[in-house]
Amino acid sequence: MADVMKTAVLDRHMNEVFDWSDSDLPVRDALWDYFMEKNGRDTDKTEEDMLPFLKDSDEKVEEFVSANLKK
């Protein structure tokens, strides 16, 4: 049986995961938008930056989002 990646937080809405967010974007999309802005709209670089989040624990994803996307 194949291992299933535990990235449930990526598919939840920002406002479901973070009490400081009122966005209904999925966390995955918010991260994508963050990296697109940071990388000058370079899709290849953004894809590369997003890959680690597919392997990270939900806690690590939440920590990164709180540290970098919280306004």
N, CA, C and O atoms as a DFTB+ gen file, in Angstrom:
284 C
 N C O
     1  1       0.841      -1.178       0.000
     2  2       0.000       0.000       0.000
     3  2       0.887       1.242       0.000
     4  3       1.861       1.311       0.749
     5  1       0.558       2.207      -0.824
     6  2       1.346       3.432      -0.942
     7  2       1.124       4.344       0.260
     8  3       0.037       4.392       0.836
     9  1       2.187       5.068       0.622
    10  2       2.066       6.037       1.705
    11  2       1.265       7.237       1.219
    12  3       1.464       7.723       0.105
    13  1       0.374       7.697       2.054
    14  2      -0.414       8.873       1.733
    15  2       0.191      10.063       2.463
    16  3       0.425      10.011       3.670
    17  1       0.439      11.123       1.728
    18  2       1.009      12.314       2.331
    19  2      -0.046      13.003       3.186
    20  3      -1.187      13.171       2.757
    21  1       0.331      13.392       4.370
    22  2      -0.581      14.060       5.296
    23  2      -0.455      15.574       5.134
    24  3       0.266      16.226       5.889
    25  1      -1.145      16.117       4.164
    26  2      -1.091      17.550       3.902
    27  2      -2.484      18.144       3.916
    28  3      -2.803      19.007       3.098
    29  1      -3.301      17.695       4.825
    30  2      -4.695      18.136       4.874
    31  2      -4.807      19.641       5.002
    32  3      -5.729      20.240       4.448
    33  1      -3.888      20.263       5.721
    34  2      -3.982      21.707       5.915
    35  2      -3.862      22.458       4.592
    36  3      -4.436      23.538       4.458
    37  1      -3.156      21.937       3.636
    38  2      -3.011      22.596       2.337
    39  2      -4.340      22.744       1.614
    40  3      -4.524      23.680       0.835
    41  1      -5.254      21.842       1.863
    42  2      -6.532      21.857       1.156
    43  2      -7.648      22.546       1.927
    44  3      -8.766      22.677       1.428
    45  1      -7.346      22.985       3.137
    46  2      -8.351      23.700       3.925
    47  2      -8.272      25.193       3.621
    48  3      -7.243      25.690       3.164
    49  1      -9.353      25.892       3.877
    50  2      -9.395      27.335       3.650
    51  2      -8.592      28.058       4.720
    52  3      -8.532      27.628       5.872
    53  1      -7.980      29.158       4.320
    54  2      -7.157      29.937       5.252
    55  2      -7.928      30.273       6.531
    56  3      -7.394      30.139       7.633
    57  1      -9.178      30.708       6.385
    58  2      -9.945      31.123       7.558
    59  2     -10.393      29.955       8.430
    60  3     -10.863      30.169       9.548
    61  1     -10.259      28.732       7.943
    62  2     -10.539      27.548       8.762
    63  2      -9.332      27.173       9.621
    64  3      -9.477      26.630      10.716
    65  1      -8.147      27.472       9.106
    66  2      -6.913      27.069       9.772
    67  2      -6.378      28.175      10.688
    68  3      -5.864      27.903      11.773
    69  1      -6.505      29.404      10.240
    70  2      -5.906      30.536      10.949
    71  2      -6.975      31.508      11.408
    72  3      -7.743      32.024      10.597
    73  1      -7.024      31.756      12.696
    74  2      -8.036      32.666      13.228
    75  2      -7.790      34.119      12.819
    76  3      -8.687      34.954      12.928
    77  1      -6.584      34.420      12.352
    78  2      -6.247      35.773      11.920
    79  2      -6.590      36.040      10.458
    80  3      -6.450      37.169       9.989
    81  1      -7.034      35.021       9.737
    82  2      -7.322      35.179       8.316
    83  2      -8.824      35.203       8.055
    84  3      -9.589      34.466       8.677
    85  1      -9.231      36.061       7.126
    86  2     -10.621      36.064       6.689
    87  2     -10.747      35.575       5.237
    88  3     -11.810      35.674       4.626
    89  1      -9.652      35.052       4.709
    90  2      -9.608      34.573       3.324
    91  2     -10.219      33.179       3.207
    92  3      -9.987      32.309       4.047
    93  1     -11.004      32.987       2.150
    94  2     -11.554      31.653       1.903
    95  2     -10.737      30.885       0.861
    96  3     -11.170      29.842       0.371
    97  1      -9.558      31.405       0.531
    98  2      -8.641      30.672      -0.357
    99  2      -8.102      29.438       0.364
   100  3      -7.855      29.486       1.569
   101  1      -7.919      28.345      -0.354
   102  2      -7.204      27.218       0.249
   103  2      -5.771      27.643       0.591
   104  3      -5.191      28.493      -0.084
   105  1      -5.222      27.056       1.621
   106  2      -3.853      27.373       2.051
   107  2      -2.884      27.173       0.882
   108  3      -1.966      27.971       0.691
   109  1      -3.087      26.121       0.112
   110  2      -2.223      25.837      -1.048
   111  2      -2.202      27.020      -2.017
   112  3      -1.138      27.405      -2.502
   113  1      -3.370      27.595      -2.298
   114  2      -3.455      28.725      -3.226
   115  2      -2.823      29.983      -2.636
   116  3      -2.177      30.749      -3.351
   117  1      -3.008      30.193      -1.344
   118  2      -2.399      31.356      -0.694
   119  2      -0.871      31.257      -0.752
   120  3      -0.191      32.254      -0.997
   121  1      -0.341      30.067      -0.530
   122  2       1.104      29.871      -0.641
   123  2       1.578      30.096      -2.075
   124  3       2.605      30.736      -2.300
   125  1       0.836      29.574      -3.035
   126  2       1.190      29.747      -4.448
   127  2       1.246      31.237      -4.781
   128  3       2.201      31.696      -5.409
   129  1       0.236      31.988      -4.369
   130  2       0.209      33.427      -4.635
   131  2       1.388      34.130      -3.969
   132  3       2.004      35.016      -4.563
   133  1       1.700      33.736      -2.740
   134  2       2.833      34.322      -2.011
   135  2       4.135      34.116      -2.787
   136  3       4.901      35.059      -2.987
   137  1       4.379      32.882      -3.221
   138  2       5.626      32.592      -3.937
   139  2       5.647      33.224      -5.326
   140  3       6.708      33.639      -5.792
   141  1       4.506      33.305      -5.993
   142  2       4.467      33.965      -7.299
   143  2       4.884      35.423      -7.168
   144  3       5.659      35.923      -7.984
   145  1       4.382      36.101      -6.159
   146  2       4.773      37.496      -5.930
   147  2       6.260      37.589      -5.596
   148  3       6.975      38.439      -6.126
   149  1       6.709      36.715      -4.722
   150  2       8.109      36.729      -4.279
   151  2       9.065      36.431      -5.434
   152  3      10.171      36.971      -5.473
   153  1       8.654      35.581      -6.370
   154  2       9.522      35.135      -7.467
   155  2       9.312      35.913      -8.761
   156  3       9.761      35.476      -9.821
   157  1       8.651      37.035      -8.692
   158  2       8.448      37.830      -9.898
   159  2       7.591      37.129     -10.933
   160  3       7.814      37.281     -12.134
   161  1       6.612      36.362     -10.476
   162  2       5.668      35.632     -11.345
   163  2       6.337      34.518     -12.146
   164  3       5.861      34.156     -13.223
   165  1       7.426      33.977     -11.632
   166  2       8.143      32.878     -12.285
   167  2       7.509      31.550     -11.849
   168  3       7.733      31.082     -10.732
   169  1       6.730      30.962     -12.731
   170  2       5.987      29.743     -12.405
   171  2       6.919      28.584     -12.055
   172  3       6.650      27.840     -11.113
   173  1       7.997      28.426     -12.795
   174  2       8.921      27.319     -12.527
   175  2       9.549      27.447     -11.141
   176  3       9.650      26.460     -10.411
   177  1       9.965      28.640     -10.781
   178  2      10.571      28.864      -9.465
   179  2       9.523      28.665      -8.363
   180  3       9.824      28.099      -7.312
   181  1       8.311      29.126      -8.606
   182  2       7.236      28.966      -7.626
   183  2       6.926      27.498      -7.413
   184  3       6.739      27.061      -6.278
   185  1       6.868      26.736      -8.488
   186  2       6.629      25.297      -8.364
   187  2       7.725      24.647      -7.525
   188  3       7.444      23.811      -6.666
   189  1       8.947      25.024      -7.773
   190  2      10.083      24.488      -7.013
   191  2       9.959      24.847      -5.525
   192  3      10.230      24.016      -4.659
   193  1       9.553      26.070      -5.240
   194  2       9.400      26.513      -3.851
   195  2       8.237      25.811      -3.147
   196  3       8.264      25.647      -1.927
   197  1       7.229      25.402      -3.892
   198  2       6.051      24.756      -3.308
   199  2       6.277      23.275      -2.988
   200  3       5.612      22.735      -2.104
   201  1       7.184      22.623      -3.675
   202  2       7.381      21.178      -3.503
   203  2       7.628      20.741      -2.062
   204  3       7.046      19.740      -1.643
   205  1       8.450      21.427      -1.284
   206  2       8.672      20.969       0.092
   207  2       7.391      20.931       0.930
   208  3       7.283      20.124       1.853
   209  1       6.441      21.776       0.626
   210  2       5.201      21.814       1.402
   211  2       4.368      20.547       1.219
   212  3       3.527      20.229       2.060
   213  1       4.596      19.834       0.135
   214  2       3.878      18.581      -0.089
   215  2       4.397      17.470       0.814
   216  3       3.722      16.460       1.015
   217  1       5.601      17.657       1.359
   218  2       6.213      16.656       2.230
   219  2       6.208      17.084       3.695
   220  3       6.323      16.249       4.592
   221  1       6.075      18.388       3.932
   222  2       6.119      18.900       5.299
   223  2       4.867      18.514       6.082
   224  3       3.805      18.265       5.511
   225  1       5.018      18.472       7.389
   226  2       3.874      18.219       8.262
   227  2       2.965      19.443       8.264
   228  3       3.381      20.546       7.910
   229  1       1.726      19.230       8.667
   230  2       0.794      20.342       8.761
   231  2       1.330      21.424       9.694
   232  3       1.140      22.613       9.440
   233  1       1.992      21.020      10.761
   234  2       2.531      21.984      11.718
   235  2       3.571      22.890      11.062
   236  3       3.586      24.097      11.304
   237  1       4.428      22.317      10.242
   238  2       5.445      23.121       9.554
   239  2       4.807      24.081       8.561
   240  3       5.230      25.231       8.441
   241  1       3.793      23.612       7.854
   242  2       3.085      24.467       6.905
   243  2       2.438      25.627       7.658
   244  3       2.550      26.779       7.240
   245  1       1.769      25.328       8.757
   246  2       1.110      26.364       9.549
   247  2       2.120      27.379      10.080
   248  3       1.852      28.580      10.074
   249  1       3.263      26.911      10.534
   250  2       4.302      27.805      11.037
   251  2       4.786      28.743       9.935
   252  3       4.930      29.945      10.160
   253  1       5.040      28.193       8.738
   254  2       5.522      29.020       7.626
   255  2       4.476      30.060       7.238
   256  3       4.797      31.234       7.051
   257  1       3.236      29.627       7.122
   258  2       2.174      30.551       6.726
   259  2       2.023      31.659       7.763
   260  3       1.908      32.831       7.406
   261  1       2.023      31.301       9.025
   262  2       1.878      32.318      10.075
   263  2       3.041      33.303      10.056
   264  3       2.843      34.498      10.271
   265  1       4.227      32.823       9.805
   266  2       5.408      33.684       9.807
   267  2       5.497      34.557       8.566
   268  3       6.081      35.639       8.618
   269  1       4.928      34.107       7.444
   270  2       5.139      34.819       6.186
   271  2       3.896      35.440       5.556
   272  3       4.017      36.393       4.786
   273  1       2.724      34.936       5.857
   274  2       1.511      35.455       5.225
   275  2       0.631      36.253       6.164
   276  3      -0.287      36.943       5.718
   277  1       0.895      36.170       7.447
   278  2       0.075      36.912       8.413
   279  2       0.349      38.399       8.265
   280  3       1.501      38.833       8.258
   281  1      -0.704      39.160       8.150
   282  2      -0.547      40.607       7.938
   283  2      -0.874      41.364       9.197
   284  3      -0.800      42.593       9.215
